[in-house]
Amino acid sequence: MSTPDRQELLRNAVVFLSDPKSQASPLAQRIQFLESKGLNSQEIDIALRQSSNTSAPVSYPAPYSVSPFPTAPSTQWDWRDYFITAVVSGTITYGAVTLFKKYLLPHLQPPSTTAYEQDRDALNAQFDAAEALLKEIQAETALVRAAVEEQKEKVDKTTKDIELVVTEMRGSELKTRDEMREIRDEVNTIREMLPKMIDRNKEAQAQSLAELQQELKSLKALLLSRGSMSISSSPSTPLPTPGRPSIPAWQLAAAPSPMGSTTEPSTPSYTLPTAVSNGKGKEVDIQLAESALSNLRKSFAPPRSASPGTSSRSPTSGVARDPLQKSSLEERLRATFTIGDVSNGPTPDVSARASPAPRAPTIEHPLSPSSTPLPDSPSLPPVLEESPLDRPESPEVAPQPLIPPLTPTESESPKPESPAKDDSDIMAEEHIPEEPVPQDPLPAEPTAKSIPDPAAEPSVEGEPVAEESIAGGPIVEEPFASGEDVDVDALQERLKLVEQRFADVSTSFKRLQAEKLAADAVLRELTPLESLQESDALRDYLQNMSAKAKMSQEEIMRLDVKLETQDERIEEMRDTHRLESKSQSELIDSLRSQLNESEALLKASQSSLSQNGDDISKHKAELERMQAEVLKIREVAKDEEEKRTKAISLLKTVRQKLVKSEKDKEEALRQASALREQEKEYKERDATEKSRLRKDVDTANAEREKAVTGLKAQFDKEIAALKDRYEKELASQKGQFELDAVTTKSSHTKELSMKNSHITQLQSSLGSLTEDKNSLFDELQLRQAELESSQSLLESIQGQNTELQYQLRELEDRVSFLNEELLDAQRGRADLPREPGVSSEEVARLLVASEAKYEAKVMELQRGIAIIEKERNDTEAEWSRKLREKVKETEELKRALGATVKSKEQDEGVVNQLHQEISELRKELETQRRQVDELRSQLNQAQVAENDARSHQSEYTARITTLEQNVDEGKSREAQLRVSNKTLREELRKVQSSAALLERQRNPGVGYWTTRGESVQSDAQSPPPSQSPSPASSPRPDSAMSNKNDEEVNLEYLRNVVLQFLEHKEMRPNLVKVLSIILRFTPQETRRLMAKV
């Protein structure tokens, strides 16, 4: 409308609508014509309003006044005129009737009540369907809410479970860290204890070696002191000292030594020499026996004056011996050494055994096995019973027994011992006190019967008693009257017996010494001790070893238990981690399934909402359709009004024809006057009726226009408001979505940056930890290497030290033995004038034998030390191996801890992902809630719109009822008009019959054109009709005359219109349009007709 072309079109539309000719056509056709010209609905409404405002009132003809007119000569019609008129009128009426039946009759029939009821039922059904859909939507929204709440509860529960699992994992990790710390502390303590234990072992070994050296020195000192005492003892000691009893002289005479027992009464008794174990026992014994016999033969001399004194003093010395004194192994060894020292001399010391020298006080060592019995000597045949010594040679001296006979208890309780015993038996026997052996005074003369057999008399204490009996006090030798009485054979037999008994004693002593050496070797191999004498040290060592073994076993068991518990915990942690990973994966799957279900529910809700929107749009379309139907009904009402106007126009034409007929009829002036009066009355009535109808039509048009404009304005406002609201909502939602996206993006970037920083921190800490671990491992290896090198250096130094000590000991031993041998040689040289000395070869043999013996001892000691060192090395290697195993285990535990840390990090990553998914799900839930709220608001709006539609529907139904009432009133008025029309038709028939009579009286052929000219003039004088004629009512088969009259009237009207358009050339192009309007052509038919013309 802003362009001049549109304004020009609008002006033309207003002119067209204000034209009375176009007003005769129905409104729908006019609107359709304007739409075909390119006008829109708004422009058409504006043109209608302007045309209704500017339309001039319809000019009605003035009331007809009868004017006198000249009477024309009457013309008569011939048959041709009647034939032409009949044919033309017949065709026209037939066409008009067909057109009326085809196009006008369906529109003229009023709609039945059933159609309105059907429409109402359809609207009610649609509203019920909409309510059901709303209820379904509400139920679905409730279900969606319940599902969302359930999902929220499940998500909260899963988050709580995950938090609990994380706390449990952290607690277990702290426990494992504490346990690893404890294990590290224990390993460190073991590392610290190992060098201390090694130092302690070394100190104990050094202490034991020092004690052994001290013991050896003390033994050497004792031996030296004993040797010096034996040398310094003189034969003229008058006082009997409490010492060790010596071996009788008659036994010493048969000993395999270069010294023999003298037969002189003045010679003292000699001690029994020890046998030397040099591997040449038989040759040495034979040589010694031969030398003893030669000495005995040379020593047959008269008795000295000193012999009785000695004999009288010897029993006192034997009696004076302390009976309560106990003999120990050390004392026995000392006795054997002293015997060996005396026997090694070339000549016996005269005063060595005449009276026992004052014995030095012997210190009993606590470890000396005093109660260790010697093995029994083998049994010998009783040769002494047949000896000539049984017969006393001198009657002056009474015979006395050499050794008192044993009591029956002593003789009947023998205790044979095994030659070798365990260390435990020796340790048990060390604490058994020895019972003192009572010694009776020796007899003055020994007899053969009084000499007991050592093999036949088992003592209570075994070999010590036998040894004491052998090494008894000095025996008083019997004085011989002359050398002729001595029987050499008896002496040889005695010597043989003594040699046999001495061999038994020497073998028993060798066995005892071998057992002691074996026990010492075992102790040296297994312990840092050197001999059995260190009982306390041995006990402490064994206790320490047992305690260490128990401690090590307990420590190993505790470490094994800890390792088992650690393995079990690690397995439990792995199982828990596996189960947690499974449960977390199951939870993730369940959450994903729930998310898919919620998405499906959301999609279903969205589809239902879209369906609801479609239903709402359908309802809107139904409302529009109803509005269109209302508009159609209004158009039908307008058509009815147009029909009324057409009926009125027809009445006008009838009136005109009546006027013409009254003019032509002079004879019917009275009737005409009466008719005029009646017509005046009818005109007045019609005028009043017309005015009233016009007023009604105007009011109806004004109401319709007001209603239409109000509805249009209301719909426009509603549409604009809805459009603005939806645009605002879309803009707000768009902004909110953008804000949410920006916030989520920023939070996601922040979380990513935090995670990246945390990952970098963890990586840096992991690198530092690995570097620390590598540095500690390298330092540990270096320290282990230093420890091993120091240990090897210490071992080498200790080995060198021990070798030097052993060499020093060997040298000292050799020096001491050489000194002793020198002393023995000096004593032998001192005794050389008295008796022939021992040869140098024998001394060399003895030296070689002693050297071999002590070298063997030294070798055994070296073997023991080597075994001990080997054991120590083995223990150190075992401890180092165990330490390596522990270090490996700690490394494995560290790796397991690293694996657990990695798994924990992975679990934390999974937990973070779950938290992110939960946050996303929460965001989605919030969005779904918002959408649900929006859907609720939309549902509320739809309900409001539905209520508005229902109110509009109620208004429309009220208007429809009012329009139906108006239609009923119009029908009643139409019926009245039909009745009046019938009366007018009857009058018109009468007039026509009268006119036909008049025309018959006219001349044929002339009256046709005169009447046609008159009709044309009358038509020209009469104004053109403003509206197209339409039959007042549908044809009814009341009578054939009424239908015929209607057809005649219509044909007359058509004829007049066609003639008027054909007479004027400028109006001929509009003839088709006018005919299409009069005959109610469709637009297609009008276009076809225009195309043909």
Tab-separated table of C-alpha atoms in Angstrom, residues 578-781:
chain	number	residue	atom	x	y	z
A	578	ARG	CA	39.882	-56.132	40.696
A	579	LEU	CA	36.457	-56.244	42.326
A	580	GLU	CA	36.360	-52.453	42.543
A	581	SER	CA	37.296	-52.120	38.889
A	582	LYS	CA	34.583	-54.670	38.019
A	583	SER	CA	32.006	-52.897	40.189
A	584	GLN	CA	33.026	-49.531	38.771
A	585	SER	CA	32.763	-50.829	35.212
A	586	GLU	CA	29.356	-52.321	36.058
A	587	LEU	CA	28.308	-49.025	37.621
A	588	ILE	CA	29.520	-47.152	34.550
A	589	ASP	CA	27.568	-49.550	32.295
A	590	SER	CA	24.475	-49.186	34.470
A	591	LEU	CA	24.850	-45.405	34.429
A	592	ARG	CA	25.250	-45.460	30.673
A	593	SER	CA	22.186	-47.675	30.320
A	594	GLN	CA	20.278	-45.363	32.637
A	595	LEU	CA	21.509	-42.407	30.629
A	596	ASN	CA	20.315	-44.086	27.434
A	597	GLU	CA	16.972	-44.821	29.074
A	598	SER	CA	16.673	-41.230	30.247
A	599	GLU	CA	17.595	-40.046	26.742
A	600	ALA	CA	14.963	-42.385	25.313
A	601	LEU	CA	12.442	-41.053	27.829
A	602	LEU	CA	13.436	-37.512	26.921
A	603	LYS	CA	13.052	-38.318	23.273
A	604	ALA	CA	9.654	-39.880	23.980
A	605	SER	CA	8.626	-36.848	26.005
A	606	GLN	CA	9.877	-34.564	23.251
A	607	SER	CA	7.982	-36.611	20.673
A	608	SER	CA	4.876	-36.480	22.866
A	609	LEU	CA	5.396	-32.744	23.226
A	610	SER	CA	5.774	-32.426	19.465
A	611	GLN	CA	2.606	-34.501	19.088
A	612	ASN	CA	0.911	-32.215	21.565
A	613	GLY	CA	2.146	-29.228	19.538
A	614	ASP	CA	0.793	-30.906	16.403
A	615	ASP	CA	-2.497	-31.512	18.177
A	616	ILE	CA	-2.554	-27.899	19.299
A	617	SER	CA	-1.829	-26.799	15.739
A	618	LYS	CA	-4.610	-29.128	14.596
A	619	HIS	CA	-6.909	-27.560	17.134
A	620	LYS	CA	-5.900	-24.150	15.856
A	621	ALA	CA	-6.574	-25.325	12.323
A	622	GLU	CA	-9.961	-26.622	13.478
A	623	LEU	CA	-10.645	-23.265	15.056
A	624	GLU	CA	-9.652	-21.547	11.851
A	625	ARG	CA	-11.832	-23.929	9.942
A	626	MET	CA	-14.707	-23.161	12.268
A	627	GLN	CA	-14.028	-19.479	11.775
A	628	ALA	CA	-14.055	-20.056	8.019
A	629	GLU	CA	-17.344	-21.919	8.373
A	630	VAL	CA	-18.699	-19.029	10.381
A	631	LEU	CA	-17.560	-16.730	7.622
A	632	LYS	CA	-19.261	-18.987	5.104
A	633	ILE	CA	-22.416	-18.879	7.169
A	634	ARG	CA	-22.173	-15.121	7.193
A	635	GLU	CA	-21.696	-15.179	3.444
A	636	VAL	CA	-24.788	-17.384	3.176
A	637	ALA	CA	-26.634	-14.827	5.259
A	638	LYS	CA	-25.365	-12.142	2.926
A	639	ASP	CA	-26.564	-14.215	-0.025
A	640	GLU	CA	-29.949	-14.461	1.618
A	641	GLU	CA	-29.971	-10.731	2.047
A	642	GLU	CA	-29.030	-10.334	-1.624
A	643	LYS	CA	-31.830	-12.646	-2.529
A	644	ARG	CA	-34.132	-10.431	-0.572
A	645	THR	CA	-32.883	-7.412	-2.457
A	646	LYS	CA	-33.341	-9.283	-5.710
A	647	ALA	CA	-36.866	-10.124	-4.740
A	648	ILE	CA	-37.434	-6.481	-4.007
A	649	SER	CA	-35.999	-5.554	-7.400
A	650	LEU	CA	-38.266	-8.071	-8.994
A	651	LEU	CA	-41.134	-6.458	-7.202
A	652	LYS	CA	-39.975	-3.150	-8.592
A	653	THR	CA	-39.962	-4.536	-12.096
A	654	VAL	CA	-43.381	-5.947	-11.510
A	655	ARG	CA	-44.562	-2.576	-10.349
A	656	GLN	CA	-43.086	-0.980	-13.468
A	657	LYS	CA	-44.825	-3.495	-15.628
A	658	LEU	CA	-48.029	-2.858	-13.764
A	659	VAL	CA	-47.638	0.864	-14.339
A	660	LYS	CA	-47.055	0.203	-18.023
A	661	SER	CA	-50.057	-2.016	-18.169
A	662	GLU	CA	-52.171	0.630	-16.347
A	663	LYS	CA	-50.973	3.217	-18.867
A	664	ASP	CA	-51.950	0.958	-21.714
A	665	LYS	CA	-55.242	0.101	-20.163
A	666	GLU	CA	-57.770	2.858	-20.136
A	667	GLU	CA	-60.573	0.669	-19.267
A	668	ALA	CA	-59.019	-0.386	-16.041
A	669	LEU	CA	-58.583	3.095	-14.616
A	670	ARG	CA	-60.724	2.376	-11.708
A	671	GLN	CA	-58.989	-0.853	-11.122
A	672	ALA	CA	-55.724	0.926	-11.667
A	673	SER	CA	-56.650	3.611	-9.157
A	674	ALA	CA	-57.607	0.960	-6.716
A	675	LEU	CA	-54.439	-0.858	-7.515
A	676	ARG	CA	-52.539	2.350	-7.132
A	677	GLU	CA	-54.082	2.891	-3.772
A	678	GLN	CA	-53.190	-0.610	-2.917
A	679	GLU	CA	-49.782	-0.108	-4.430
A	680	LYS	CA	-49.380	3.022	-2.357
A	681	GLU	CA	-50.232	1.096	0.689
A	682	TYR	CA	-47.905	-1.643	-0.385
A	683	LYS	CA	-45.242	0.902	-1.162
A	684	GLU	CA	-45.606	2.454	2.231
A	685	ARG	CA	-45.407	-0.904	3.786
A	686	ASP	CA	-42.508	-1.823	1.577
A	687	ALA	CA	-40.802	1.440	2.407
A	688	THR	CA	-41.210	0.855	6.075
A	689	GLU	CA	-40.176	-2.727	5.609
A	690	LYS	CA	-37.255	-1.662	3.479
A	691	SER	CA	-36.176	0.934	5.954
A	692	ARG	CA	-36.432	-1.594	8.733
A	693	LEU	CA	-34.610	-4.183	6.668
A	694	ARG	CA	-31.975	-1.651	5.739
A	695	LYS	CA	-31.548	-0.757	9.354
A	696	ASP	CA	-31.282	-4.432	10.238
A	697	VAL	CA	-28.840	-5.032	7.441
A	698	ASP	CA	-26.792	-2.002	8.422
A	699	THR	CA	-26.750	-3.051	12.051
A	700	ALA	CA	-25.854	-6.620	11.037
A	701	ASN	CA	-23.132	-5.326	8.745
A	702	ALA	CA	-21.841	-3.010	11.432
A	703	GLU	CA	-21.861	-5.823	13.990
A	704	ARG	CA	-20.242	-8.176	11.573
A	705	GLU	CA	-17.586	-5.654	10.664
A	706	LYS	CA	-17.022	-4.852	14.319
A	707	ALA	CA	-16.816	-8.509	15.193
A	708	VAL	CA	-14.538	-9.207	12.259
A	709	THR	CA	-12.295	-6.260	13.079
A	710	GLY	CA	-12.272	-7.174	16.772
A	711	LEU	CA	-11.468	-10.775	16.007
A	712	LYS	CA	-8.806	-9.766	13.542
A	713	ALA	CA	-7.287	-7.317	15.960
A	714	GLN	CA	-7.475	-9.871	18.747
A	715	PHE	CA	-5.921	-12.583	16.600
A	716	ASP	CA	-3.273	-10.158	15.380
A	717	LYS	CA	-2.487	-9.154	18.948
A	718	GLU	CA	-2.381	-12.768	20.094
A	719	ILE	CA	-0.191	-13.769	17.184
A	720	ALA	CA	2.129	-10.809	17.780
A	721	ALA	CA	2.262	-11.521	21.511
A	722	LEU	CA	2.915	-15.213	20.910
A	723	LYS	CA	5.553	-14.352	18.332
A	724	ASP	CA	7.231	-11.862	20.672
A	725	ARG	CA	7.070	-14.265	23.603
A	726	TYR	CA	8.494	-17.151	21.597
A	727	GLU	CA	11.203	-14.902	20.191
A	728	LYS	CA	12.055	-13.694	23.706
A	729	GLU	CA	12.056	-17.245	25.025
A	730	LEU	CA	14.236	-18.386	22.166
A	731	ALA	CA	16.612	-15.479	22.741
A	732	SER	CA	16.770	-16.174	26.503
A	733	GLN	CA	17.263	-19.893	25.949
A	734	LYS	CA	19.908	-19.176	23.360
A	735	GLY	CA	21.725	-16.820	25.735
A	736	GLN	CA	21.401	-19.263	28.593
A	737	PHE	CA	22.712	-22.102	26.448
A	738	GLU	CA	25.598	-19.945	25.339
A	739	LEU	CA	26.351	-18.998	28.957
A	740	ASP	CA	26.162	-22.653	30.002
A	741	ALA	CA	28.461	-23.635	27.172
A	742	VAL	CA	30.931	-20.889	28.074
A	743	THR	CA	30.849	-21.801	31.790
A	744	THR	CA	31.235	-25.521	31.068
A	745	LYS	CA	34.041	-24.813	28.651
A	746	SER	CA	35.849	-22.597	31.180
A	747	SER	CA	35.360	-25.134	33.996
A	748	HIS	CA	36.529	-27.928	31.714
A	749	THR	CA	39.630	-25.966	30.741
A	750	LYS	CA	40.307	-25.181	34.408
A	751	GLU	CA	39.934	-28.832	35.350
A	752	LEU	CA	42.193	-29.841	32.464
A	753	SER	CA	44.834	-27.327	33.529
A	754	MET	CA	44.598	-28.525	37.149
A	755	LYS	CA	44.860	-32.145	36.079
A	756	ASN	CA	47.815	-31.365	33.821
A	757	SER	CA	49.580	-29.518	36.647
A	758	HIS	CA	48.827	-32.397	39.017
A	759	ILE	CA	50.144	-34.884	36.453
A	760	THR	CA	53.330	-32.853	36.007
A	761	GLN	CA	53.768	-32.667	39.784
A	762	LEU	CA	53.266	-36.407	40.107
A	763	GLN	CA	55.684	-37.060	37.266
A	764	SER	CA	58.295	-34.794	38.866
A	765	SER	CA	57.790	-36.464	42.253
A	766	LEU	CA	58.008	-39.878	40.591
A	767	GLY	CA	61.237	-38.875	38.863
A	768	SER	CA	62.688	-37.561	42.116
A	769	LEU	CA	61.661	-40.755	43.908
A	770	THR	CA	63.215	-42.915	41.216
A	771	GLU	CA	66.405	-40.848	41.376
A	772	ASP	CA	66.443	-41.165	45.180
A	773	LYS	CA	65.856	-44.892	44.895
A	774	ASN	CA	68.650	-45.296	42.347
A	775	SER	CA	71.014	-43.195	44.467
A	776	LEU	CA	70.150	-45.182	47.586
A	777	PHE	CA	70.579	-48.442	45.717
A	778	ASP	CA	73.958	-47.330	44.382
A	779	GLU	CA	75.010	-46.182	47.844
A	780	LEU	CA	73.851	-49.501	49.301
A	781	GLN	CA	75.830	-51.423	46.716
